[in-house]
Coordinates of C-alpha atoms in Angstrom, one line a residue:
M177 CA 65.2 2.4 49.0
A178 CA 63.5 -1.0 49.0
Q179 CA 65.4 -3.9 50.2
S180 CA 64.6 -7.6 49.6
S181 CA 62.1 -9.1 52.1
V182 CA 63.5 -12.5 51.3
E183 CA 65.8 -14.3 53.7
C184 CA 68.4 -15.8 51.3
S185 CA 71.2 -17.9 52.7
G186 CA 71.7 -20.4 49.9
P187 CA 75.0 -20.7 48.0
A188 CA 75.2 -18.4 44.9
T189 CA 77.6 -18.6 42.0
V190 CA 78.7 -16.4 39.1
V191 CA 80.3 -18.3 36.3
F192 CA 83.1 -16.3 35.0
D193 CA 86.7 -16.2 33.8
Q194 CA 88.4 -13.3 32.0
S195 CA 88.6 -15.1 28.7
L196 CA 84.8 -14.7 28.3
T197 CA 85.5 -11.1 27.3
E198 CA 86.9 -12.5 24.0
Y199 CA 83.4 -12.2 22.7
D200 CA 84.4 -9.0 21.0
F201 CA 83.0 -7.5 17.7
G202 CA 85.7 -4.8 17.6
P203 CA 86.3 -1.3 19.0
E204 CA 83.6 0.4 17.1
H205 CA 80.8 -2.0 18.1
P206 CA 78.4 -1.0 20.9
M207 CA 78.6 -4.4 22.6
S208 CA 82.0 -3.8 24.2
P209 CA 83.4 -6.5 26.4
L210 CA 84.7 -3.7 28.6
R211 CA 81.2 -3.5 30.2
V212 CA 81.8 -7.0 31.6
D213 CA 85.3 -6.3 32.8
L214 CA 84.1 -3.1 34.5
T215 CA 81.2 -4.9 36.1
M216 CA 83.3 -7.7 37.6
R217 CA 85.9 -5.2 38.8
L218 CA 83.3 -3.1 40.5
A219 CA 81.5 -6.1 42.0
T220 CA 84.8 -7.4 43.3
E221 CA 85.8 -4.0 44.8
L222 CA 82.4 -3.8 46.5
G223 CA 82.9 -7.2 48.1
V224 CA 80.1 -8.8 46.2
V225 CA 82.3 -11.4 44.6
G226 CA 84.0 -13.5 47.2
D227 CA 82.6 -15.4 50.1
R228 CA 78.9 -15.1 49.4
L229 CA 79.1 -15.1 45.6
R230 CA 81.7 -17.7 44.5
V231 CA 83.3 -17.6 41.1
V232 CA 83.4 -20.8 39.1
P233 CA 85.2 -21.2 35.7
A234 CA 83.3 -21.4 32.5
P235 CA 83.5 -24.7 30.6
M236 CA 83.4 -24.8 26.8
A237 CA 80.2 -25.9 25.2
S238 CA 80.6 -28.8 22.7
D239 CA 79.2 -28.6 19.2
D240 CA 76.8 -31.3 20.1
L241 CA 75.5 -29.2 23.0
I242 CA 75.1 -26.1 20.8
A243 CA 73.3 -28.3 18.3
T244 CA 70.5 -29.1 20.7
V245 CA 69.2 -25.6 19.7
H246 CA 71.1 -24.5 16.6
R247 CA 71.3 -26.1 13.2
P248 CA 74.6 -27.7 12.2
E249 CA 74.9 -25.5 9.2
L250 CA 75.0 -22.4 11.4
I251 CA 77.7 -23.9 13.6
E252 CA 79.7 -24.7 10.5
A253 CA 79.2 -21.2 9.2
V254 CA 80.4 -19.6 12.4
V255 CA 83.5 -21.8 12.5
R256 CA 84.3 -20.9 8.9
A257 CA 83.8 -17.2 9.5
G258 CA 86.0 -17.2 12.5
R259 CA 88.9 -18.6 10.4
D260 CA 88.5 -15.9 7.8
P261 CA 87.3 -12.6 9.4
R262 CA 87.0 -11.1 5.9
A263 CA 84.2 -13.5 5.1
N264 CA 80.6 -12.5 5.0
D265 CA 77.7 -14.9 5.3
G266 CA 74.4 -13.0 5.1
V267 CA 72.4 -16.2 5.0
H268 CA 73.5 -17.0 8.5
G269 CA 73.5 -13.4 9.7
L270 CA 77.3 -13.1 9.8
G271 CA 79.4 -10.2 8.6
T272 CA 76.6 -7.7 9.1
D273 CA 76.9 -4.4 10.9
D274 CA 75.2 -6.0 13.9
N275 CA 77.3 -9.2 13.8
P276 CA 80.7 -8.5 12.3
V277 CA 83.0 -11.5 12.0
F278 CA 85.9 -11.8 14.3
H279 CA 88.7 -14.3 14.8
D280 CA 87.8 -17.5 16.6
M281 CA 84.2 -16.3 17.1
H282 CA 82.9 -19.9 17.4
H283 CA 85.3 -20.5 20.3
A284 CA 84.3 -17.2 22.1
T285 CA 80.6 -17.8 21.7
A286 CA 80.8 -21.5 22.6
H287 CA 82.5 -20.4 25.8
I288 CA 79.6 -18.1 26.7
V289 CA 77.1 -21.0 26.0
G290 CA 79.2 -23.2 28.3
A291 CA 79.1 -20.6 31.0
S292 CA 75.3 -20.4 30.9
V293 CA 74.8 -24.1 30.8
E294 CA 77.1 -24.4 33.9
A295 CA 74.9 -21.8 35.7
F296 CA 71.9 -23.9 34.8
R297 CA 73.6 -27.0 36.0
Q298 CA 74.6 -25.4 39.3
V299 CA 71.0 -24.5 40.1
W300 CA 69.3 -27.7 38.8
T301 CA 71.6 -30.0 40.7
G302 CA 71.3 -27.9 43.9
E303 CA 75.0 -27.0 44.0
S304 CA 73.9 -23.4 44.0
L305 CA 70.6 -21.8 44.8
H306 CA 71.2 -18.9 42.4
A307 CA 73.7 -18.7 39.6
A308 CA 74.5 -16.0 37.0
N309 CA 76.4 -15.6 33.7
I310 CA 76.5 -11.9 33.0
T311 CA 78.3 -12.5 29.7
G312 CA 75.2 -14.5 28.6
G313 CA 71.7 -13.5 27.6
L314 CA 72.3 -13.6 23.8
H315 CA 68.6 -13.8 23.3
H316 CA 68.2 -12.8 19.6
A317 CA 70.1 -15.8 18.1
M318 CA 67.9 -18.0 16.0
P319 CA 68.3 -21.7 15.3
G320 CA 69.8 -21.1 11.9
R321 CA 71.0 -17.5 12.1
A322 CA 72.9 -15.0 14.2
S323 CA 71.0 -11.8 15.0
G324 CA 71.3 -8.6 17.0
F325 CA 74.8 -9.0 18.4
C326 CA 74.0 -12.7 19.3
I327 CA 75.7 -15.6 17.6
Y328 CA 74.5 -18.6 19.7
N329 CA 71.6 -18.4 22.0
D330 CA 73.1 -19.4 25.3
V331 CA 69.9 -19.0 27.3
A332 CA 68.0 -21.3 25.0
V333 CA 70.7 -24.0 25.1
G334 CA 70.6 -23.7 28.9
I335 CA 66.8 -24.1 29.0
Q336 CA 67.0 -27.0 26.6
S337 CA 69.5 -28.7 28.8
L338 CA 67.0 -28.6 31.7
L339 CA 64.2 -30.1 29.5
D340 CA 66.5 -32.9 28.4
Q341 CA 67.1 -33.7 32.1
G342 CA 63.4 -33.9 32.7
A343 CA 62.3 -30.4 33.7
E344 CA 58.6 -29.9 33.2
R345 CA 58.1 -26.2 33.7
V346 CA 60.7 -23.5 33.1
A347 CA 59.8 -19.8 33.1
Y348 CA 61.9 -17.3 31.2
V349 CA 61.5 -13.6 31.9
D350 CA 63.3 -11.2 29.6
L351 CA 63.9 -7.7 30.9
D352 CA 66.0 -6.4 28.1
V353 CA 64.8 -3.3 26.2
H354 CA 64.6 -5.4 23.1
H355 CA 62.1 -8.3 22.5
G356 CA 63.6 -11.7 23.5
D357 CA 62.6 -13.1 20.0
G358 CA 65.2 -15.9 19.7
V359 CA 64.3 -17.6 23.0
E360 CA 60.6 -17.1 22.2
K361 CA 61.0 -18.6 18.7
I362 CA 62.9 -21.6 19.9
F363 CA 60.3 -22.6 22.5
W364 CA 57.3 -21.3 20.5
D365 CA 55.6 -24.7 20.5
D366 CA 56.8 -26.1 23.8
P367 CA 54.3 -25.8 26.6
R368 CA 57.0 -26.7 29.2
V369 CA 58.5 -23.2 28.7
L370 CA 56.8 -19.9 29.5
T371 CA 58.5 -16.9 27.9
I372 CA 57.6 -13.4 29.1
S373 CA 59.3 -10.4 27.5
L374 CA 58.9 -6.7 28.6
H375 CA 60.4 -4.5 25.9
E376 CA 60.1 -1.3 24.0
T377 CA 57.5 -1.8 21.3
G378 CA 58.7 -3.2 18.1
Q379 CA 57.0 -0.3 16.4
M380 CA 60.0 1.7 17.4
L381 CA 62.9 -0.7 18.0
F382 CA 64.7 -3.8 16.8
P383 CA 63.7 -6.6 16.2
G384 CA 60.3 -5.2 15.4
T385 CA 58.4 -8.1 17.0
G386 CA 56.9 -9.0 20.4
F387 CA 53.3 -7.8 20.3
P388 CA 50.5 -8.9 22.7
T389 CA 49.0 -11.1 20.0
D390 CA 52.2 -13.2 19.8
L391 CA 51.1 -16.0 22.2
G392 CA 52.9 -19.2 21.2
G393 CA 52.3 -22.0 18.7
T394 CA 49.3 -24.2 18.2
D395 CA 50.8 -26.8 20.6
A396 CA 51.5 -24.2 23.3
P397 CA 48.9 -21.4 23.3
G398 CA 49.8 -18.8 25.9
S399 CA 53.4 -20.0 26.3
A400 CA 54.7 -16.7 24.9
V401 CA 53.7 -13.4 26.5
N402 CA 54.8 -9.9 25.4
V403 CA 54.5 -6.5 26.9
A404 CA 55.2 -3.9 24.2
L405 CA 56.0 -0.7 26.1
P406 CA 55.9 2.8 24.7
P407 CA 59.1 4.8 24.3
G408 CA 59.7 7.1 27.2
T409 CA 58.5 4.6 29.8
G410 CA 60.3 5.2 33.1
D411 CA 60.6 3.4 36.4
A412 CA 57.0 3.9 37.5
G413 CA 55.5 2.7 34.3
W414 CA 57.9 -0.1 33.8
L415 CA 57.4 -1.5 37.3
R416 CA 53.6 -1.0 36.9
A417 CA 53.7 -3.2 33.8
F418 CA 56.0 -5.8 35.3
H419 CA 53.8 -6.3 38.4
A420 CA 50.6 -6.3 36.4
V421 CA 51.8 -9.1 34.2
V422 CA 54.7 -11.2 35.4
P423 CA 53.8 -12.3 39.0
P424 CA 50.2 -13.5 38.2
L425 CA 51.4 -15.5 35.2
L426 CA 54.3 -17.1 37.1
R427 CA 52.1 -18.0 40.0
E428 CA 49.7 -19.7 37.7
F429 CA 52.5 -21.5 35.7
K430 CA 54.3 -22.7 38.8
P431 CA 57.8 -23.0 37.3
Q432 CA 60.4 -25.3 38.8
L433 CA 63.1 -22.9 37.9
L434 CA 63.1 -19.2 37.0
V435 CA 65.4 -17.9 34.3
T436 CA 65.9 -14.2 33.8
Q437 CA 67.7 -12.0 31.2
H438 CA 68.8 -8.6 32.5
G439 CA 69.7 -6.4 29.6
C440 CA 70.1 -3.0 31.2
D441 CA 69.6 -1.1 28.0
S442 CA 66.2 0.1 29.3
H443 CA 68.1 2.8 31.1
A444 CA 67.6 6.5 30.2
E445 CA 71.2 6.9 29.2
D446 CA 71.4 3.9 26.9
P447 CA 72.3 5.0 23.4
L448 CA 70.4 2.4 21.5
A449 CA 66.8 2.6 22.8
H450 CA 64.2 4.9 24.2
L451 CA 63.0 3.8 27.7
M452 CA 63.8 5.9 30.7
L453 CA 64.6 3.7 33.6
T454 CA 67.1 4.5 36.3
V455 CA 69.6 2.1 38.0
D456 CA 67.2 2.3 41.0
G457 CA 64.3 1.1 38.9
Q458 CA 66.3 -1.7 37.5
R459 CA 67.4 -2.7 41.0
A460 CA 63.8 -2.8 42.1
A461 CA 63.1 -5.2 39.2
Y462 CA 66.0 -7.5 40.3
L463 CA 64.6 -7.6 43.9
A464 CA 61.2 -8.5 42.5
V465 CA 62.5 -11.3 40.4
H466 CA 64.5 -12.6 43.4
E467 CA 61.4 -12.7 45.6
L468 CA 59.4 -14.5 42.9
A469 CA 62.1 -17.2 42.7
H470 CA 61.9 -17.8 46.4
E471 CA 58.1 -17.7 46.4
L472 CA 57.6 -20.1 43.5
C473 CA 60.8 -22.1 42.8
E474 CA 62.3 -22.7 46.2
G475 CA 64.8 -20.1 45.2
R476 CA 66.0 -21.8 42.0
W477 CA 67.1 -18.8 39.8
V478 CA 69.4 -18.4 36.9
A479 CA 70.2 -14.9 35.8
T480 CA 72.0 -13.7 32.7
G481 CA 73.2 -10.4 31.3
G482 CA 72.1 -9.2 28.0
G483 CA 72.1 -5.7 26.3
G484 CA 73.4 -2.5 27.8
Y485 CA 75.6 -0.1 26.0
A486 CA 76.2 2.7 28.5
I487 CA 79.3 0.8 29.4
V488 CA 80.6 3.0 32.2
D489 CA 77.7 4.9 33.6
V490 CA 75.1 2.2 33.7
V491 CA 76.1 -1.4 33.1
P492 CA 78.6 -1.9 35.9
R493 CA 76.4 -0.4 38.6
A494 CA 73.2 -2.2 37.4
W495 CA 74.9 -5.6 37.2
S496 CA 76.7 -5.2 40.4
H497 CA 73.3 -4.7 42.1
L498 CA 72.1 -7.8 40.3
L499 CA 75.0 -9.9 41.5
A500 CA 74.6 -8.6 45.0
I501 CA 71.0 -9.5 45.1
L502 CA 71.8 -12.9 43.7
S503 CA 74.4 -13.3 46.5
G504 CA 71.6 -12.7 49.1
A505 CA 73.2 -9.4 50.3
P506 CA 71.8 -6.4 48.3
L507 CA 73.9 -3.3 48.2
E508 CA 72.7 -0.1 49.6
P509 CA 72.1 2.2 46.6
T510 CA 73.6 5.2 48.5
L511 CA 77.0 3.5 48.6
D512 CA 79.9 5.3 46.9
T513 CA 81.6 3.5 44.1
P514 CA 85.1 2.5 45.2
G515 CA 87.9 5.0 44.4
A516 CA 90.1 2.4 42.9
W517 CA 87.4 1.5 40.4
R518 CA 86.8 5.1 39.4
E519 CA 90.6 5.5 39.0
H520 CA 90.7 2.5 36.8
V521 CA 88.0 3.9 34.6
R522 CA 89.9 7.2 34.4
E523 CA 93.2 5.5 33.4
R524 CA 91.7 3.0 31.1
L525 CA 89.1 5.2 29.3
G526 CA 89.7 8.8 30.2
R527 CA 86.2 8.9 31.6
V528 CA 84.7 10.1 34.9
A529 CA 82.9 7.2 36.5
P530 CA 79.7 7.5 38.5
M531 CA 80.3 8.4 42.2
R532 CA 77.5 6.4 43.6
L533 CA 75.5 3.2 43.0
T534 CA 72.3 5.1 42.7
D535 CA 70.7 7.6 40.2
G536 CA 69.1 9.2 43.2
R537 CA 65.6 8.0 42.5
T538 CA 63.2 6.1 44.8
P539 CA 61.2 3.8 42.5
A540 CA 57.5 3.5 43.1
Y541 CA 54.5 2.6 40.9
R542 CA 50.7 2.5 41.0
D543 CA 49.3 -1.0 41.3
W544 CA 47.2 -2.3 38.4
R545 CA 44.5 -3.4 40.8
E546 CA 43.7 0.3 41.5
G547 CA 42.4 0.6 37.9
Y548 CA 43.8 1.5 34.5
D549 CA 43.5 4.6 32.3
P550 CA 42.7 3.7 28.6
E551 CA 43.8 7.2 27.6
T552 CA 47.4 6.4 28.3
W553 CA 49.6 4.3 25.9
L554 CA 51.2 2.5 28.8
D555 CA 48.0 1.3 30.3
R556 CA 46.6 0.3 26.9
A557 CA 49.7 -1.8 26.3
I558 CA 49.4 -3.5 29.7
H559 CA 45.7 -4.1 29.2
A560 CA 46.3 -5.5 25.7
T561 CA 48.8 -8.1 27.0
R562 CA 46.5 -9.1 29.9
M563 CA 43.5 -9.4 27.6
E564 CA 45.3 -11.6 25.1
A565 CA 47.4 -13.8 27.5
F566 CA 45.6 -14.1 30.8
P567 CA 42.5 -16.1 29.6
L568 CA 44.9 -18.7 28.1
H569 CA 46.2 -19.3 31.6
G570 CA 42.7 -19.3 33.2
L571 CA 43.3 -15.8 34.7
D572 CA 40.9 -12.8 34.8
P573 CA 42.4 -10.1 32.6
L574 CA 40.5 -7.3 34.3
P575 CA 41.9 -5.4 37.3

């Protein structure tokens, strides 16, 4: 199993307190806050959270901070809806199956925004080299509308906070199985922000967007990059696509800070999508992102959570690996999960938890420079992205 080749001794932070799990659409909704609770329990039992990865509390985002990205009428609608959970507001995406209204939803979502902005502050000021908010990554929220389980777009507010402090080049890489449409839309015309999203093709999956020809606005051509992957893509294909697209673009863009969204719904066991990654493949992606942060940004890296709906079998293991890599001390995939954690899962949910941190796979991929096969959907998808986006960055799209 690959380990990071990066020597990483800088301070690392996870922004968390238990009240962040109040972002809760109800017991029947896929986005259960239990996935966060189980992650933090597992990461703590494994010794990830502690001396190397310190926990800092999450501040509450003010309405003015949220309004740097979101329209005041959305904020007002969310506040109203949280006072009367029977209310529906389809204009603002509230009260839908995806975004049911719950009590005090503005407070819960503003807390997640505050947590992400604190992670950005930690890294931008140098207090931390790496920082994470695993409750964040609400990447579908639009300026005036909630969407896809996301009320406010914490990632976009965090990026905007950096721009307001003078940042000139911020790169955002979205690894969720769904297209990172909200973040892309918000910075569509801003050449200071490069957004790259690898996701299952919108032909098959919500939100139905994110194609290779979606490249940014007239003021920022090439600022948006999309890799639309075929259903069934596994570790080898996903890593092939990542390495064919992400490192060359980031090296050319030269970001001052790297922001990543780590929805782990790309896993084969996730109930809402159709990619076939393993925890081992996801871990390999986290290691690659970490190395790019050190290569290009002097280590400055903000990581968020995102989707992931296999709340026992996948999310806690995947995000514990992410937090461990962020701490500078990756976990061996062959480690057993702690008995106390498995017992907690059994008592709390009546479920049998995974015994090990691995799915038993060794992720490997064929490098794009070895040539591509136009007969395969995967290679056509990668090639299409490179042909559309690379020339806008002065890069040769051919292998």
